[in-house]
């Protein structure tokens, strides 16, 4: 269903009353036309909101600026005083828990360019030209159209097309199609789970385009599919399972459990994020787990992970590797998030990983 403020219409049937589907369609859409925000709901409770339209800087928040040096780019960052972290679109905010609590953060004070649950790359190249989609600097994703919005008993699907443009050139260089799928909640209160798939297709519109993560710094390689968690999270910890991880300074964080046992888990790779989030009416909230998976079809699988004390966590495709986007050869980047009540075991996480890869 779609709810446009006061009106409700069904998406699935022609000339059939929406009431006939009410028992079979727990998932629906609520659309805010003014902000072009699309919220998937379940039994009236929010699951996630996709920000298709531009999200302005909140009151009292200012964009940041890179420093200045003798060269405009030092191989990792712009050094020409460029503005970053400003207005943006094309991301999910918030991702919700089962009690309406917000699991993610937008415009956090320490990194204003972080945006809840998003997909971006620190280097978007065209020949020698570079824009930083991660930091929202010199390049942006611009909304084009919503191509699918369907709610059914098996889930809700939202598909949006955006184009990437450099700030100084009106010509689009990449066509991006994002498909967001939310499945109905399973389980009983206290042990519920919900699956959200975020699939991104990138199609070069011009020659000479490539993407990469942050280059030439020891904490770099980040980019790809990323979450920034609610800053009010309590008792945060995480498990990172990877058969052959690179050496990463985030491994020294006390909150990180690194698992590399190929005999036990084979080539499986995932992250599980644990924490307690403030929820209205819950004086002592329990743990919520967010699992993050990338499809084995992703180039360079298993890609490495990046995680920081700021609770910014990336499935870091493609890391330091520069990946060309070739005209006529779309690149598909598919990921899954599983949100669970309670703190999951490694066996439960592995089972969810295997279910996703089937």
Coordinates of C-alpha atoms in Angstrom, one line a residue:
X1 CA 0.0 0.0 0.0
X2 CA 1.0 3.7 -0.3
X3 CA -0.1 6.2 2.3
X4 CA 0.3 9.8 1.0
X5 CA -0.4 11.6 4.3
X6 CA -4.1 11.0 4.4
X7 CA -4.8 8.9 1.3
X8 CA -4.3 5.2 1.1
X9 CA -4.2 3.2 -2.2
X10 CA -3.3 -0.3 -2.9
X11 CA -0.3 -1.1 -5.2
X12 CA -1.2 -4.6 -6.1
X13 CA -4.7 -4.9 -7.4
X14 CA -6.8 -3.1 -10.0
X15 CA -10.4 -2.4 -8.9
X16 CA -10.0 -4.5 -5.7
X17 CA -10.6 -2.8 -2.3
X18 CA -7.5 -2.4 -0.2
X19 CA -9.3 -3.9 2.7
X20 CA -9.3 -7.3 1.0
X21 CA -5.5 -7.3 1.3
X22 CA -5.1 -5.9 4.8
X23 CA -4.6 -9.2 6.4
X24 CA -2.1 -10.3 3.8
X25 CA -0.1 -7.1 3.5
X26 CA 1.7 -6.2 6.8
X27 CA 4.1 -4.0 4.8
X28 CA 3.1 -0.7 3.3
X29 CA 4.5 2.6 2.1
X30 CA 4.1 6.1 3.5
X31 CA 5.2 8.9 1.2
X32 CA 6.1 12.4 2.2
X33 CA 5.7 14.3 -1.1
X34 CA 7.3 17.5 0.3
X35 CA 10.6 15.9 1.2
X36 CA 10.4 13.0 -1.3
X37 CA 10.9 10.5 1.6
X38 CA 9.6 7.0 1.3
X39 CA 8.9 5.0 4.5
X40 CA 8.3 1.3 4.6
X41 CA 6.0 0.4 7.5
X42 CA 4.9 -2.8 9.0
X43 CA 1.6 -2.9 10.8
X44 CA 1.8 0.8 11.0
X45 CA 5.3 0.9 12.5
X46 CA 8.3 2.3 10.6
X47 CA 10.9 -0.1 9.2
X48 CA 13.1 2.4 7.3
X49 CA 12.9 5.6 5.4
X50 CA 14.6 6.2 2.0
X51 CA 15.7 9.7 1.4
X52 CA 15.1 10.2 -2.4
X53 CA 14.9 14.0 -2.2
X54 CA 17.6 16.3 -1.0
X55 CA 18.1 16.4 2.8
X56 CA 19.2 19.9 3.9
X57 CA 21.7 20.7 6.6
X58 CA 19.8 20.6 10.0
X59 CA 19.4 23.9 11.8
X60 CA 22.7 24.8 13.5
X61 CA 24.8 22.3 11.5
X62 CA 27.4 23.6 9.0
X63 CA 29.2 21.8 6.2
X64 CA 32.9 21.2 6.7
X65 CA 35.8 22.2 4.6
X66 CA 39.0 20.3 3.7
X67 CA 42.3 22.0 4.5
X68 CA 44.5 23.8 2.0
X69 CA 47.9 22.8 0.7
X70 CA 50.1 23.4 -2.3
X71 CA 48.4 20.8 -4.3
X72 CA 44.6 20.4 -4.8
X73 CA 44.6 16.7 -4.0
X74 CA 47.1 14.7 -1.9
X75 CA 46.1 11.2 -3.1
X76 CA 43.6 10.7 -0.3
X77 CA 41.8 14.0 0.3
X78 CA 41.2 17.3 -1.4
X79 CA 43.6 20.0 -0.2
X80 CA 42.0 23.0 -1.8
X81 CA 39.6 24.0 0.9
X82 CA 36.6 22.3 -0.7
X83 CA 33.3 22.2 1.1
X84 CA 32.0 18.7 2.1
X85 CA 29.4 17.1 4.1
X86 CA 26.5 19.3 2.9
X87 CA 23.2 18.6 1.4
X88 CA 22.7 15.1 0.1
X89 CA 20.1 12.4 -0.9
X90 CA 19.9 8.8 -1.9
X91 CA 20.3 7.0 1.5
X92 CA 18.3 5.3 4.2
X93 CA 17.6 7.3 7.4
X94 CA 16.5 6.1 9.8
X95 CA 16.8 2.3 10.0
X96 CA 14.4 1.3 12.8
X97 CA 14.3 -1.4 15.4
X98 CA 11.2 -3.3 16.5
X99 CA 10.1 -0.7 19.1
X100 CA 10.3 2.3 16.8
X101 CA 13.8 3.2 17.9
X102 CA 16.3 4.7 15.5
X103 CA 19.3 2.5 14.9
X104 CA 21.2 4.9 12.7
X105 CA 22.4 8.6 12.7
X106 CA 22.4 11.3 10.1
X107 CA 24.6 14.4 10.1
X108 CA 26.5 13.3 13.3
X109 CA 28.5 16.1 14.8
X110 CA 31.9 14.5 14.4
X111 CA 31.5 13.5 10.7
X112 CA 28.7 15.5 9.2
X113 CA 29.0 13.6 5.9
X114 CA 28.1 10.3 7.5
X115 CA 24.5 9.5 6.6
X116 CA 22.9 6.6 8.4
X117 CA 22.9 3.7 5.9
X118 CA 24.4 4.6 2.6
X119 CA 26.5 3.5 -0.3
X120 CA 29.3 5.7 -1.7
X121 CA 32.9 5.8 -2.8
X122 CA 35.7 8.2 -1.8
X123 CA 37.0 8.3 -5.3
X124 CA 34.7 8.6 -8.3
X125 CA 37.1 9.1 -11.2
X126 CA 36.6 10.1 -14.8
X127 CA 40.1 10.0 -16.4
X128 CA 42.1 12.4 -14.1
X129 CA 39.1 14.0 -12.5
X130 CA 38.1 13.0 -9.0
X131 CA 35.0 13.6 -6.9
X132 CA 34.4 12.3 -3.4
X133 CA 30.8 10.8 -3.2
X134 CA 31.5 9.5 0.4
X135 CA 32.2 13.0 1.7
X136 CA 29.7 14.7 -0.7
X137 CA 32.5 16.8 -2.2
X138 CA 32.6 17.8 -5.9
X139 CA 30.1 15.2 -6.9
X140 CA 26.5 14.2 -5.9
X141 CA 23.9 11.6 -6.5
X142 CA 20.8 13.4 -7.9
X143 CA 17.3 11.8 -7.9
X144 CA 15.7 10.9 -11.2
X145 CA 12.7 8.8 -10.7
X146 CA 11.0 6.1 -8.6
X147 CA 10.6 3.0 -10.8
X148 CA 9.0 0.5 -8.5
X149 CA 7.0 0.6 -5.3
X150 CA 5.3 -2.6 -4.4
X151 CA 3.9 -4.1 -1.2
X152 CA 2.8 -7.7 -0.9
X153 CA 2.6 -10.4 1.7
X154 CA 6.2 -11.5 1.0
X155 CA 7.6 -8.0 1.4
X156 CA 8.0 -4.4 0.1
X157 CA 10.2 -3.3 -2.8
X158 CA 11.3 0.2 -3.5
X159 CA 13.4 1.0 -6.5
X160 CA 14.9 4.4 -7.3
X161 CA 17.1 5.8 -10.1
X162 CA 19.7 8.4 -9.4
X163 CA 22.5 9.9 -11.5
X164 CA 25.9 11.0 -10.5
X165 CA 27.1 14.5 -11.6
X166 CA 30.2 16.4 -10.8
X167 CA 29.5 19.9 -9.3
X168 CA 31.1 21.7 -12.2
X169 CA 29.5 19.6 -15.0
X170 CA 25.8 19.1 -15.7
X171 CA 26.4 15.9 -17.6
X172 CA 25.6 12.7 -15.8
X173 CA 28.5 10.1 -15.6
X174 CA 26.8 7.2 -13.8
X175 CA 23.3 5.9 -13.6
X176 CA 22.6 4.3 -10.2
X177 CA 19.6 2.1 -9.5
X178 CA 19.0 1.1 -5.9
X179 CA 16.5 -1.6 -5.0
X180 CA 15.5 -1.8 -1.4
X181 CA 13.6 -4.9 -0.2
X182 CA 12.1 -5.4 3.3
X183 CA 10.7 -8.7 4.3
X184 CA 8.0 -9.2 7.0
X185 CA 9.2 -9.7 10.5
X186 CA 9.5 -13.3 11.7
X187 CA 9.6 -14.7 15.2
X188 CA 7.9 -13.7 18.5
X189 CA 8.5 -10.7 20.7
X190 CA 11.9 -10.9 22.2
X191 CA 13.3 -12.9 19.3
X192 CA 12.1 -11.2 16.2
X193 CA 14.1 -10.7 13.1
X194 CA 13.7 -8.7 9.9
X195 CA 15.7 -8.7 6.6
X196 CA 16.5 -5.7 4.4
X197 CA 18.3 -6.1 1.1
X198 CA 20.0 -3.1 -0.5
X199 CA 21.1 -3.8 -4.1
X200 CA 22.9 -1.2 -6.1
X201 CA 23.5 -1.3 -9.9
X202 CA 26.0 1.2 -11.4
X203 CA 26.0 1.9 -15.1
X204 CA 28.6 4.1 -16.6
X205 CA 27.2 6.7 -19.0
X206 CA 30.6 7.9 -20.3
X207 CA 34.0 6.4 -20.8
X208 CA 36.8 6.5 -18.3
X209 CA 34.8 6.1 -15.0
X210 CA 36.1 4.2 -12.0
X211 CA 35.3 3.9 -8.3
X212 CA 37.6 3.3 -5.3
X213 CA 37.8 3.6 -1.5
X214 CA 39.9 6.1 0.4
X215 CA 43.5 5.9 -0.8
X216 CA 47.0 6.5 0.7
X217 CA 46.2 6.6 4.4
X218 CA 46.7 3.7 6.8
X219 CA 43.1 3.9 8.0
X220 CA 41.8 4.1 4.4
X221 CA 40.1 1.6 2.1
X222 CA 36.7 2.5 3.4
X223 CA 33.6 3.1 1.3
X224 CA 30.9 0.9 -0.2
X225 CA 27.9 -0.1 2.0
X226 CA 28.1 1.7 5.3
X227 CA 26.1 2.3 8.5
X228 CA 26.6 5.0 11.1
X229 CA 24.9 3.9 14.3
X230 CA 22.8 6.0 16.7
X231 CA 25.2 7.8 19.0
X232 CA 23.1 6.9 22.0
X233 CA 23.8 3.2 21.6
X234 CA 24.9 1.5 24.8
X235 CA 27.1 -1.5 25.3
X236 CA 28.2 -1.5 21.7
X237 CA 30.3 -4.4 20.4
X238 CA 30.8 -6.3 17.2
X239 CA 31.9 -9.5 15.6
X240 CA 33.8 -9.4 12.3
X241 CA 34.1 -12.8 10.5
X242 CA 36.5 -12.9 7.6
X243 CA 38.6 -15.8 6.2
X244 CA 41.6 -13.6 5.2
X245 CA 41.3 -10.1 6.5
X246 CA 43.9 -7.4 5.9
X247 CA 45.8 -5.9 8.9
X248 CA 43.5 -3.2 10.2
X249 CA 44.0 -0.9 13.1
X250 CA 40.3 -1.2 14.0
X251 CA 41.1 -4.7 15.2
X252 CA 42.7 -3.2 18.3
X253 CA 39.4 -1.8 19.5
X254 CA 38.3 -3.5 22.7
X255 CA 34.7 -3.8 21.3
X256 CA 35.7 -5.9 18.3
X257 CA 35.8 -9.7 18.2
X258 CA 37.8 -10.8 15.0
X259 CA 37.1 -14.3 13.8
X260 CA 39.3 -15.8 11.0
X261 CA 38.7 -19.6 11.4
X262 CA 38.4 -20.9 7.8
X263 CA 38.1 -24.5 9.1
X264 CA 34.9 -23.6 11.0
X265 CA 33.4 -20.9 8.6
X266 CA 35.0 -21.5 5.2
X267 CA 34.9 -18.4 3.0
X268 CA 32.0 -16.8 4.9
X269 CA 32.3 -13.1 5.7
X270 CA 30.0 -10.9 7.8
X271 CA 29.8 -8.4 10.5
X272 CA 27.3 -8.5 13.5
X273 CA 26.8 -5.3 15.5
X274 CA 25.4 -5.5 19.0
X275 CA 24.0 -2.7 21.2
X276 CA 21.1 -1.4 23.2
X277 CA 19.2 1.5 21.7
X278 CA 17.0 3.9 23.6
X279 CA 13.3 3.2 22.8
X280 CA 10.2 5.0 24.0
X281 CA 8.6 3.2 26.9
X282 CA 11.6 0.8 27.5
X283 CA 13.4 1.8 30.7
X284 CA 15.9 -1.1 30.2
X285 CA 16.2 -1.9 26.4
X286 CA 17.5 -5.3 25.4
X287 CA 20.2 -5.9 22.8
X288 CA 19.5 -5.4 19.1
X289 CA 21.8 -7.1 16.5
X290 CA 22.4 -5.8 13.0
X291 CA 24.1 -8.3 10.7
X292 CA 25.8 -7.1 7.5
X293 CA 26.5 -9.3 4.5
X294 CA 27.7 -8.8 0.9
X295 CA 26.7 -11.1 -1.9
X296 CA 29.4 -13.6 -3.0
X297 CA 28.7 -12.2 -6.5
X298 CA 30.4 -8.9 -5.4
X299 CA 33.7 -8.3 -7.2
X300 CA 36.7 -9.1 -5.1
X301 CA 34.6 -11.1 -2.6
X302 CA 35.3 -11.3 0.3
X303 CA 36.0 -7.6 0.6
X304 CA 37.5 -6.3 3.7
X305 CA 35.7 -4.5 6.5
X306 CA 36.3 -1.1 8.0
X307 CA 35.1 -0.1 11.5
X308 CA 35.8 2.8 13.8
X309 CA 35.2 3.8 17.4
X310 CA 32.6 6.2 16.0
X311 CA 30.4 3.2 15.2
X312 CA 30.8 3.8 11.5
X313 CA 31.1 0.4 9.8
X314 CA 31.6 -0.5 6.2
X315 CA 31.4 -3.5 3.9
X316 CA 34.4 -1.9 2.2
X317 CA 34.0 -2.7 -1.5
X318 CA 36.3 -2.3 -3.3
X319 CA 38.8 -1.0 -0.7
X320 CA 42.0 0.4 -2.2
X321 CA 41.3 -1.3 -5.5
X322 CA 40.3 1.0 -8.4
X323 CA 37.4 -0.6 -10.2
X324 CA 36.5 0.6 -13.7
X325 CA 32.8 1.2 -14.6
X326 CA 32.6 0.3 -18.3
X327 CA 29.8 1.5 -20.5
X328 CA 27.4 -1.4 -21.3
X329 CA 28.7 -3.5 -18.4
X330 CA 26.6 -2.8 -15.3
X331 CA 28.2 -3.5 -11.9
X332 CA 25.9 -5.1 -9.3
X333 CA 26.6 -4.6 -5.6
X334 CA 24.2 -6.5 -3.5
X335 CA 24.0 -6.5 0.3
X336 CA 21.8 -7.7 3.1
X337 CA 21.0 -6.4 6.6
X338 CA 19.3 -8.6 9.2
X339 CA 18.0 -6.9 12.3
X340 CA 17.4 -9.1 15.3
X341 CA 16.1 -8.7 18.8
X342 CA 18.7 -9.9 21.3
X343 CA 22.4 -10.8 20.9
X344 CA 22.8 -13.4 18.2
X345 CA 25.3 -16.3 18.3
X346 CA 27.9 -17.0 15.7
X347 CA 26.0 -20.1 14.6
X348 CA 22.8 -18.0 14.0
X349 CA 24.8 -15.5 12.1
X350 CA 26.4 -18.1 9.9
X351 CA 23.0 -19.6 9.2
X352 CA 21.7 -16.2 8.1
X353 CA 24.8 -15.8 5.9
X354 CA 24.2 -19.1 4.2
X355 CA 20.5 -18.3 3.7
X356 CA 21.4 -15.1 1.9
X357 CA 23.9 -16.7 -0.4
X358 CA 21.5 -19.4 -1.6

